[in-house]
PDB file of C-alpha atoms in Angstrom:
ATOM      1  CA  MET A   1      93.414  79.538  95.631  1.00 83.00           C
ATOM      2  CA  ASN A   2      96.570  79.343  97.746  1.00 85.00           C
ATOM      3  CA  ILE A   3      99.817  77.626  96.758  1.00 86.00           C
ATOM      4  CA  LEU A   4      99.044  74.347  98.538  1.00 90.00           C
ATOM      5  CA  GLN A   5      95.605  74.113  96.954  1.00 90.00           C
ATOM      6  CA  ARG A   6      97.097  74.848  93.535  1.00 88.00           C
ATOM      7  CA  LEU A   7      99.722  72.121  93.974  1.00 90.00           C
ATOM      8  CA  TRP A   8      97.086  69.635  95.125  1.00 93.00           C
ATOM      9  CA  TRP A   9      94.864  70.319  92.115  1.00 93.00           C
ATOM     10  CA  ARG A  10      97.861  70.228  89.798  1.00 91.00           C
ATOM     11  CA  TYR A  11      98.771  66.772  91.111  1.00 90.00           C
ATOM     12  CA  LYS A  12      95.191  65.537  90.949  1.00 93.00           C
ATOM     13  CA  LEU A  13      94.711  66.777  87.379  1.00 93.00           C
ATOM     14  CA  GLN A  14      98.105  65.783  85.969  1.00 91.00           C
ATOM     15  CA  ASN A  15      96.416  63.904  83.102  1.00 91.00           C
ATOM     16  CA  HIS A  16      93.653  66.472  82.639  1.00 93.00           C
ATOM     17  CA  ALA A  17      93.503  68.755  79.587  1.00 93.00           C
ATOM     18  CA  HIS A  18      93.343  71.760  81.929  1.00 94.00           C
ATOM     19  CA  HIS A  19      96.487  70.813  83.860  1.00 93.00           C
ATOM     20  CA  PRO A  20      98.449  73.879  82.538  1.00 92.00           C
ATOM     21  CA  LEU A  21      95.949  76.194  84.234  1.00 94.00           C
ATOM     22  CA  PHE A  22      97.408  75.257  87.607  1.00 94.00           C
ATOM     23  CA  SER A  23     100.916  76.484  86.789  1.00 92.00           C
ATOM     24  CA  SER A  24     101.904  79.879  88.201  1.00 89.00           C
ATOM     25  CA  TYR A  25     101.459  82.753  85.772  1.00 93.00           C
ATOM     26  CA  SER A  26     104.591  84.725  84.897  1.00 92.00           C
ATOM     27  CA  GLY A  27     103.330  87.041  82.149  1.00 92.00           C
ATOM     28  CA  ASP A  28     102.191  90.663  82.180  1.00 94.00           C
ATOM     29  CA  GLU A  29      98.515  90.323  81.231  1.00 97.00           C
ATOM     30  CA  LEU A  30      95.294  90.149  83.214  1.00 98.00           C
ATOM     31  CA  VAL A  31      91.733  89.447  82.113  1.00 98.00           C
ATOM     32  CA  SER A  32      88.692  91.415  83.218  1.00 98.00           C
ATOM     33  CA  ILE A  33      85.566  89.250  83.472  1.00 98.00           C
ATOM     34  CA  ASP A  34      81.873  89.838  84.031  1.00 96.00           C
ATOM     35  CA  CYS A  35      78.961  87.396  84.064  1.00 95.00           C
ATOM     36  CA  GLU A  36      75.222  87.918  83.680  1.00 90.00           C
ATOM     37  CA  THR A  37      73.239  85.419  85.712  1.00 90.00           C
ATOM     38  CA  THR A  38      69.704  84.474  86.695  1.00 86.00           C
ATOM     39  CA  SER A  39      70.047  85.375  90.371  1.00 84.00           C
ATOM     40  CA  LEU A  40      72.066  87.408  92.859  1.00 85.00           C
ATOM     41  CA  ASP A  41      72.531  84.265  94.962  1.00 88.00           C
ATOM     42  CA  PRO A  42      75.849  82.726  93.836  1.00 89.00           C
ATOM     43  CA  ASN A  43      74.817  79.346  95.266  1.00 90.00           C
ATOM     44  CA  HIS A  44      71.903  79.029  92.854  1.00 87.00           C
ATOM     45  CA  ALA A  45      72.515  81.494  89.997  1.00 88.00           C
ATOM     46  CA  GLU A  46      72.914  80.130  86.478  1.00 89.00           C
ATOM     47  CA  LEU A  47      75.008  81.694  83.744  1.00 93.00           C
ATOM     48  CA  VAL A  48      73.314  83.696  80.994  1.00 91.00           C
ATOM     49  CA  SER A  49      76.319  85.417  79.410  1.00 93.00           C
ATOM     50  CA  ILE A  50      80.071  85.723  80.008  1.00 97.00           C
ATOM     51  CA  ALA A  51      82.409  88.433  78.750  1.00 97.00           C
ATOM     52  CA  ALA A  52      86.130  89.005  79.117  1.00 98.00           C
ATOM     53  CA  ILE A  53      88.741  91.497  77.916  1.00 98.00           C
ATOM     54  CA  LYS A  54      92.519  91.394  78.239  1.00 98.00           C
ATOM     55  CA  ILE A  55      94.663  94.021  79.984  1.00 98.00           C
ATOM     56  CA  LYS A  56      98.371  94.492  79.276  1.00 97.00           C
ATOM     57  CA  HIS A  57     100.325  96.932  81.441  1.00 92.00           C
ATOM     58  CA  ASN A  58      98.307 100.177  81.254  1.00 94.00           C
ATOM     59  CA  ARG A  59      96.273  99.223  78.183  1.00 97.00           C
ATOM     60  CA  VAL A  60      92.846  97.673  77.855  1.00 97.00           C
ATOM     61  CA  LEU A  61      93.044  95.516  74.735  1.00 97.00           C
ATOM     62  CA  THR A  62      89.680  96.171  73.104  1.00 94.00           C
ATOM     63  CA  SER A  63      90.715  94.010  70.149  1.00 96.00           C
ATOM     64  CA  GLN A  64      90.988  90.981  72.436  1.00 97.00           C
ATOM     65  CA  THR A  65      87.559  90.283  73.880  1.00 98.00           C
ATOM     66  CA  ILE A  66      84.979  87.537  74.050  1.00 98.00           C
ATOM     67  CA  HIS A  67      81.257  87.902  74.705  1.00 96.00           C
ATOM     68  CA  LEU A  68      79.459  84.584  75.025  1.00 96.00           C
ATOM     69  CA  LYS A  69      75.713  84.036  75.292  1.00 92.00           C
ATOM     70  CA  LEU A  70      74.467  80.743  76.675  1.00 92.00           C
ATOM     71  CA  THR A  71      71.331  78.778  75.970  1.00 87.00           C
ATOM     72  CA  PRO A  72      68.478  79.872  78.287  1.00 82.00           C
ATOM     73  CA  PRO A  73      68.881  78.220  81.700  1.00 71.00           C
ATOM     74  CA  GLN A  74      65.841  76.805  83.456  1.00 74.00           C
ATOM     75  CA  SER A  75      65.894  79.520  86.110  1.00 68.00           C
ATOM     76  CA  LEU A  76      65.672  82.373  83.595  1.00 67.00           C
ATOM     77  CA  ASN A  77      62.551  84.333  84.536  1.00 64.00           C
ATOM     78  CA  SER A  78      61.036  87.800  84.270  1.00 57.00           C
ATOM     79  CA  ASP A  79      62.835  89.038  87.400  1.00 60.00           C
ATOM     80  CA  SER A  80      66.300  88.223  86.068  1.00 60.00           C
ATOM     81  CA  ILE A  81      65.416  89.481  82.577  1.00 57.00           C
ATOM     82  CA  LYS A  82      64.708  92.911  84.090  1.00 51.00           C
ATOM     83  CA  ILE A  83      68.346  93.046  85.234  1.00 61.00           C
ATOM     84  CA  HIS A  84      70.284  91.838  82.192  1.00 60.00           C
ATOM     85  CA  GLN A  85      67.641  92.357  79.457  1.00 60.00           C
ATOM     86  CA  LEU A  86      68.343  88.965  77.916  1.00 63.00           C
ATOM     87  CA  ARG A  87      65.172  87.094  76.990  1.00 61.00           C
ATOM     88  CA  HIS A  88      64.709  83.472  75.956  1.00 58.00           C
ATOM     89  CA  GLN A  89      64.541  84.490  72.289  1.00 63.00           C
ATOM     90  CA  ASP A  90      67.834  86.397  72.655  1.00 65.00           C
ATOM     91  CA  LEU A  91      69.553  83.207  73.804  1.00 68.00           C
ATOM     92  CA  ILE A  92      68.005  80.671  71.462  1.00 75.00           C
ATOM     93  CA  TYR A  93      71.283  80.228  69.567  1.00 77.00           C
ATOM     94  CA  GLY A  94      73.444  80.424  72.666  1.00 83.00           C
ATOM     95  CA  LEU A  95      76.248  78.072  73.600  1.00 93.00           C
ATOM     96  CA  SER A  96      75.956  75.209  76.022  1.00 95.00           C
ATOM     97  CA  GLU A  97      77.411  75.992  79.434  1.00 95.00           C
ATOM     98  CA  LYS A  98      80.280  73.560  78.866  1.00 97.00           C
ATOM     99  CA  GLU A  99      81.220  75.060  75.494  1.00 97.00           C
ATOM    100  CA  ALA A 100      81.077  78.603  76.899  1.00 97.00           C
ATOM    101  CA  LEU A 101      83.369  77.598  79.763  1.00 98.00           C
ATOM    102  CA  ASN A 102      85.774  75.919  77.354  1.00 97.00           C
ATOM    103  CA  GLN A 103      86.012  79.102  75.311  1.00 98.00           C
ATOM    104  CA  LEU A 104      86.457  81.219  78.435  1.00 98.00           C
ATOM    105  CA  ILE A 105      89.236  79.005  79.808  1.00 97.00           C
ATOM    106  CA  GLN A 106      91.022  79.009  76.464  1.00 97.00           C
ATOM    107  CA  PHE A 107      90.831  82.824  76.432  1.00 98.00           C
ATOM    108  CA  ILE A 108      91.993  83.523  79.989  1.00 97.00           C
ATOM    109  CA  GLY A 109      94.472  80.686  80.522  1.00 97.00           C
ATOM    110  CA  ASN A 110      96.078  81.053  83.939  1.00 96.00           C
ATOM    111  CA  ARG A 111      96.172  84.868  83.890  1.00 97.00           C
ATOM    112  CA  PRO A 112      94.914  86.762  86.946  1.00 97.00           C
ATOM    113  CA  ILE A 113      91.236  87.727  86.780  1.00 98.00           C
ATOM    114  CA  VAL A 114      90.078  91.306  87.358  1.00 98.00           C
ATOM    115  CA  GLY A 115      86.502  92.304  88.112  1.00 98.00           C
ATOM    116  CA  TYR A 116      83.936  94.267  90.052  1.00 97.00           C
ATOM    117  CA  HIS A 117      82.562  91.980  92.799  1.00 96.00           C
ATOM    118  CA  ILE A 118      84.661  89.323  91.114  1.00 97.00           C
ATOM    119  CA  HIS A 119      84.246  86.803  93.954  1.00 96.00           C
ATOM    120  CA  TYR A 120      80.565  86.530  93.011  1.00 96.00           C
ATOM    121  CA  ASP A 121      81.395  85.730  89.374  1.00 97.00           C
ATOM    122  CA  LYS A 122      84.205  83.395  90.420  1.00 97.00           C
ATOM    123  CA  LYS A 123      81.937  81.373  92.696  1.00 97.00           C
ATOM    124  CA  ILE A 124      79.395  80.844  89.913  1.00 96.00           C
ATOM    125  CA  LEU A 125      82.120  79.948  87.407  1.00 97.00           C
ATOM    126  CA  ASP A 126      83.673  77.551  89.926  1.00 97.00           C
ATOM    127  CA  ARG A 127      80.355  75.767  90.435  1.00 96.00           C
ATOM    128  CA  ALA A 128      79.986  75.368  86.676  1.00 96.00           C
ATOM    129  CA  CYS A 129      83.605  74.256  86.174  1.00 97.00           C
ATOM    130  CA  LEU A 130      83.318  71.676  88.936  1.00 97.00           C
ATOM    131  CA  ARG A 131      80.151  70.373  87.308  1.00 96.00           C
ATOM    132  CA  HIS A 132      81.718  69.970  83.850  1.00 96.00           C
ATOM    133  CA  PHE A 133      85.470  69.592  84.428  1.00 96.00           C
ATOM    134  CA  ALA A 134      85.769  68.440  88.066  1.00 95.00           C
ATOM    135  CA  HIS A 135      87.922  71.420  89.073  1.00 96.00           C
ATOM    136  CA  PRO A 136      87.492  75.107  90.000  1.00 96.00           C
ATOM    137  CA  LEU A 137      89.252  78.015  88.304  1.00 96.00           C
ATOM    138  CA  PRO A 138      92.702  78.487  89.885  1.00 95.00           C
ATOM    139  CA  ASN A 139      93.256  82.058  88.690  1.00 96.00           C
ATOM    140  CA  ALA A 140      94.315  84.777  91.118  1.00 96.00           C
ATOM    141  CA  LEU A 141      91.630  87.437  91.712  1.00 97.00           C
ATOM    142  CA  VAL A 142      91.875  91.236  91.646  1.00 98.00           C
ATOM    143  CA  GLU A 143      88.865  93.118  93.046  1.00 98.00           C
ATOM    144  CA  VAL A 144      88.765  96.694  91.703  1.00 98.00           C
ATOM    145  CA  CYS A 145      86.241  97.795  94.320  1.00 96.00           C
ATOM    146  CA  HIS A 146      88.698  96.871  97.091  1.00 96.00           C
ATOM    147  CA  ILE A 147      91.544  98.800  95.438  1.00 96.00           C
ATOM    148  CA  TYR A 148      89.332 101.859  95.076  1.00 95.00           C
ATOM    149  CA  HIS A 149      88.036 101.687  98.645  1.00 93.00           C
ATOM    150  CA  HIS A 150      91.557 101.245 100.027  1.00 93.00           C
ATOM    151  CA  LYS A 151      92.698 104.419  98.262  1.00 91.00           C
ATOM    152  CA  LEU A 152      89.706 106.342  99.611  1.00 89.00           C
ATOM    153  CA  GLU A 153      90.309 105.057 103.141  1.00 88.00           C
ATOM    154  CA  ARG A 154      93.849 106.418 103.048  1.00 87.00           C
ATOM    155  CA  LEU A 155      92.487 109.892 102.244  1.00 83.00           C
ATOM    156  CA  LEU A 156      89.460 109.935 104.540  1.00 81.00           C
ATOM    157  CA  PRO A 157      89.156 106.996 106.980  1.00 81.00           C
ATOM    158  CA  ASN A 158      85.817 105.837 108.385  1.00 77.00           C
ATOM    159  CA  ALA A 159      83.748 107.636 105.775  1.00 76.00           C
ATOM    160  CA  TYR A 160      80.830 106.431 103.684  1.00 80.00           C
ATOM    161  CA  TYR A 161      81.134 106.293  99.894  1.00 82.00           C
ATOM    162  CA  ASP A 162      79.061 105.085  96.996  1.00 89.00           C
ATOM    163  CA  LEU A 163      80.984 102.061  95.757  1.00 93.00           C
ATOM    164  CA  SER A 164      78.749 101.237  92.799  1.00 93.00           C
ATOM    165  CA  ILE A 165      80.586 100.723  89.534  1.00 93.00           C
ATOM    166  CA  GLU A 166      78.825 103.800  88.129  1.00 92.00           C
ATOM    167  CA  ALA A 167      79.985 106.023  91.010  1.00 92.00           C
ATOM    168  CA  ILE A 168      83.548 104.709  90.822  1.00 94.00           C
ATOM    169  CA  SER A 169      83.674 105.318  87.060  1.00 94.00           C
ATOM    170  CA  ARG A 170      82.335 108.865  87.499  1.00 92.00           C
ATOM    171  CA  HIS A 171      84.878 109.693  90.177  1.00 92.00           C
ATOM    172  CA  LEU A 172      87.724 108.353  88.045  1.00 94.00           C
ATOM    173  CA  ASP A 173      86.376 110.287  85.039  1.00 93.00           C
ATOM    174  CA  LEU A 174      85.966 107.141  82.960  1.00 94.00           C
ATOM    175  CA  PRO A 175      83.487 106.659  80.100  1.00 89.00           C
ATOM    176  CA  GLN A 176      80.232 104.949  81.024  1.00 82.00           C
ATOM    177  CA  ALA A 177      78.121 102.774  78.783  1.00 74.00           C
ATOM    178  CA  GLU A 178      74.480 103.687  78.218  1.00 69.00           C
ATOM    179  CA  ARG A 179      73.431 100.062  78.634  1.00 66.00           C
ATOM    180  CA  HIS A 180      75.072  97.577  80.952  1.00 74.00           C
ATOM    181  CA  ASP A 181      75.817  94.111  79.662  1.00 87.00           C
ATOM    182  CA  ALA A 182      78.565  91.636  80.516  1.00 92.00           C
ATOM    183  CA  LEU A 183      81.077  93.040  78.018  1.00 94.00           C
ATOM    184  CA  GLU A 184      80.475  96.684  78.958  1.00 93.00           C
ATOM    185  CA  ASP A 185      80.879  95.851  82.647  1.00 94.00           C
ATOM    186  CA  ALA A 186      84.049  93.855  81.973  1.00 96.00           C
ATOM    187  CA  ILE A 187      85.439  96.854  80.072  1.00 96.00           C
ATOM    188  CA  ALA A 188      84.400  99.195  82.910  1.00 96.00           C
ATOM    189  CA  ALA A 189      86.215  97.041  85.476  1.00 97.00           C
ATOM    190  CA  ALA A 190      89.293  96.895  83.237  1.00 98.00           C
ATOM    191  CA  LEU A 191      89.357 100.693  82.868  1.00 97.00           C
ATOM    192  CA  ILE A 192      88.960 101.139  86.628  1.00 97.00           C
ATOM    193  CA  TYR A 193      91.855  98.742  87.244  1.00 98.00           C
ATOM    194  CA  VAL A 194      94.169 100.529  84.801  1.00 97.00           C
ATOM    195  CA  ARG A 195      93.298 103.971  86.202  1.00 96.00           C
ATOM    196  CA  LEU A 196      93.811 102.861  89.803  1.00 96.00           C
ATOM    197  CA  THR A 197      97.105 101.040  89.180  1.00 96.00           C
ATOM    198  CA  HIS A 198      98.708 103.223  86.492  1.00 94.00           C
ATOM    199  CA  GLY A 199      97.056 106.639  86.788  1.00 91.00           C
ATOM    200  CA  ASP A 200      96.733 109.362  89.371  1.00 89.00           C
ATOM    201  CA  PHE A 201      93.937 109.234  91.927  1.00 88.00           C
ATOM    202  CA  PRO A 202      91.569 112.208  91.532  1.00 87.00           C
ATOM    203  CA  ASP A 203      90.344 114.480  94.283  1.00 77.00           C
ATOM    204  CA  LEU A 204      87.615 113.177  96.545  1.00 71.00           C
ATOM    205  CA  PRO A 205      84.260 113.089  94.737  1.00 53.00           C
ATOM    206  CA  LYS A 206      82.128 116.132  95.363  1.00 54.00           C
ATOM    207  CA  ILE A 207      78.971 114.034  95.276  1.00 44.00           C
ATOM    208  CA  ARG A 208      80.115 111.646  97.990  1.00 46.00           C
ATOM    209  CA  ASN A 209      78.235 113.255 100.946  1.00 46.00           C
ATOM    210  CA  ALA A 210      80.819 111.547 103.128  1.00 44.00           C
ATOM    211  CA  HIS A 211      80.378 111.511 106.872  1.00 42.00           C
ATOM    212  CA  SER A 212      82.165 109.859 109.750  1.00 38.00           C
ATOM    213  CA  TYR A 213      80.459 107.081 111.639  1.00 38.00           C
TER     214      TYR A 213
END
C-alpha cells in the first residue's frame, strides 16, 4: 500500500476501530506471518490457520507468537488436508474468521509483515479483512525469497536456484522443522530474514546445480 492509498484509507476510516493501523510505523519490530489455506488460488482460498511471530533487530522472539486455528471452512477437502494436515475434527473448536483476524490485527498492529511468498498470504488476508472490516491490511511487506534471490543474483547472475523454503533454510544453515505448519513456517521465514539482514551470506550452495540460461 503506497502513501496515497494509506492516507485515503486513513481518512475513510477515521471513526473506525482500526484507524491506528494506517499510521506509519516508527518502531524496530517486524512480524513474520504464515497462513494455511484450502487452496493455492488466492482468489478463492479460505483460511484454515494463521500464525505469527515477532522479530526485533536480529532476534526472533519465540516468546511472542500466536497460532490460530479457524473453524472448518466450506472448501476444506481431502486435497487441502493433504497439504496442511488439518482435518475437520482438528478444527472443531477453531475461531471464527472474524475473531481470528481481530486477534491477528491486535498482535501485528501496523508493523511490517515478513514472510515467504507473503503476497499470497496478504491477498487472502486482505479479502477476509475487506469482508469483515471493510478495509485491507495496510502493513508494509518484506518478501524473504526476494532478498535471498537478490543476494544470489549478485554472486552468480542468470543462474537457476531452488528457491523453496527448505532449500533456502539449508543453504543458510538454519534449523528445519520435521513437520510444516503455519507457526513453523512463520518461524522459518523469520529466521531467514534475520540471517539475510543481520548475518553473513554463506558460500553458494553445493547442491544448486546452477547453470546459465
